[in-house]
Amino acid sequence: LDVVFDFSYILALIVLTLTLCLNHNCCQDGWLQFKSHCFKVFTTNENFKTSEENCVSAGGHLASMHSNADNVFIKDLVWNTTNSNAVTWIGARDAGQLGKWVWTDGSAFDYSIWSNGQPDKHSPLEQCVEINYLGTVFQYFITVLKS
């Protein structure tokens, strides 16, 4: 899939999962543990592709969500880090087949909470997913470290 992404105005939510955390407080300084992963919001102005590449370089991937609890955690993490309801990249992307989506970390795409009418496929650029809570636009992303 060779696609040019030019969404430099969007907050990229990169959630890096550095290690599998089985104990409390095993994340490095600046990271927040949720379940068995470490998360961090990066406030940089990057497109989806570059954000995922930055996460991979740091040892993780853009965040994937598998439950309402994950969704709430990520929403709260962005809010608490940025003091805003920033538009944020997560690790979901189009699998190249209409209606099929995948997570960049390779986990099962078993949870979604689309806005009304989404994904609508009105634009060939709709091949990656952002989350947005109040319709405002900022410039950040979150990374989850690999386990």
Tab-separated table of C-alpha atoms in Angstrom, residues 43-123:
chain	number	residue	atom	x	y	z
A	43	THR	CA	3.049	16.392	20.680
A	44	THR	CA	4.582	16.568	17.230
A	45	ASN	CA	3.136	17.667	13.929
A	46	GLU	CA	3.320	14.478	11.814
A	47	ASN	CA	1.201	12.587	9.298
A	48	PHE	CA	-0.017	9.013	9.889
A	49	LYS	CA	2.831	7.275	8.053
A	50	THR	CA	5.573	9.265	9.798
A	51	SER	CA	3.884	8.855	13.183
A	52	GLU	CA	3.808	5.062	12.797
A	53	GLU	CA	7.438	5.066	11.614
A	54	ASN	CA	8.421	7.107	14.688
A	55	CYS	CA	6.614	4.617	16.924
A	56	VAL	CA	8.353	1.672	15.282
A	57	SER	CA	11.718	3.417	15.708
A	58	ALA	CA	10.917	3.817	19.408
A	59	GLY	CA	10.021	0.132	19.688
A	60	GLY	CA	6.240	0.262	19.381
A	61	HIS	CA	3.252	1.166	17.211
A	62	LEU	CA	0.404	3.625	17.068
A	63	ALA	CA	-2.221	2.694	19.645
A	64	SER	CA	-4.772	-0.022	18.973
A	65	MET	CA	-8.075	-0.282	20.822
A	66	HIS	CA	-9.842	-3.514	21.704
A	67	SER	CA	-12.482	-2.389	24.206
A	68	ASN	CA	-14.425	0.572	25.509
A	69	ALA	CA	-11.959	0.673	28.422
A	70	ASP	CA	-9.087	1.148	25.932
A	71	ASN	CA	-11.027	3.919	24.198
A	72	VAL	CA	-11.719	5.735	27.485
A	73	PHE	CA	-8.097	5.356	28.626
A	74	ILE	CA	-6.738	6.811	25.367
A	75	LYS	CA	-9.263	9.664	25.396
A	76	ASP	CA	-8.324	10.525	28.982
A	77	LEU	CA	-4.594	10.213	28.250
A	78	VAL	CA	-4.826	12.703	25.377
A	79	TRP	CA	-6.927	15.093	27.472
A	80	ASN	CA	-4.667	14.890	30.528
A	81	THR	CA	-1.494	15.297	28.466
A	82	THR	CA	-2.616	18.087	26.145
A	83	ASN	CA	-5.472	19.757	28.053
A	84	SER	CA	-7.454	19.500	24.828
A	85	ASN	CA	-9.706	17.176	22.869
A	86	ALA	CA	-7.104	16.890	20.136
A	87	VAL	CA	-7.640	15.017	16.884
A	88	THR	CA	-5.286	12.069	17.305
A	89	TRP	CA	-3.884	9.296	15.114
A	90	ILE	CA	-4.441	5.727	16.241
A	91	GLY	CA	-3.016	2.636	14.565
A	92	ALA	CA	-6.009	1.667	12.402
A	93	ARG	CA	-5.630	1.706	8.638
A	94	ASP	CA	-7.469	0.502	5.565
A	95	ALA	CA	-6.481	-3.050	4.625
A	96	GLY	CA	-6.954	-2.314	0.917
A	97	GLN	CA	-10.370	-3.983	0.826
A	98	LEU	CA	-13.625	-2.041	1.208
A	99	GLY	CA	-14.786	-2.170	4.805
A	100	LYS	CA	-11.730	-4.043	6.090
A	101	TRP	CA	-9.458	-2.374	8.642
A	102	VAL	CA	-6.294	-3.524	10.412
A	103	TRP	CA	-4.158	-2.336	13.335
A	104	THR	CA	-0.540	-1.436	12.603
A	105	ASP	CA	0.577	-3.637	15.511
A	106	GLY	CA	-0.939	-6.721	13.828
A	107	SER	CA	-3.541	-7.341	16.548
A	108	ALA	CA	-7.127	-8.297	15.673
A	109	PHE	CA	-9.415	-5.465	14.551
A	110	ASP	CA	-12.096	-6.487	17.027
A	111	TYR	CA	-13.359	-3.113	18.282
A	112	SER	CA	-14.500	0.077	16.600
A	113	ILE	CA	-16.656	3.032	17.520
A	114	TRP	CA	-17.148	4.961	14.275
A	115	SER	CA	-18.755	8.398	14.106
A	116	ASN	CA	-22.094	8.512	12.275
A	117	GLY	CA	-21.542	7.962	8.548
A	118	GLN	CA	-17.928	6.824	8.956
A	119	PRO	CA	-15.970	5.430	7.337
A	120	ASP	CA	-17.602	6.950	4.259
A	121	LYS	CA	-14.857	6.385	1.653
A	122	HIS	CA	-15.668	9.699	-0.089
A	123	SER	CA	-11.966	10.423	-0.344
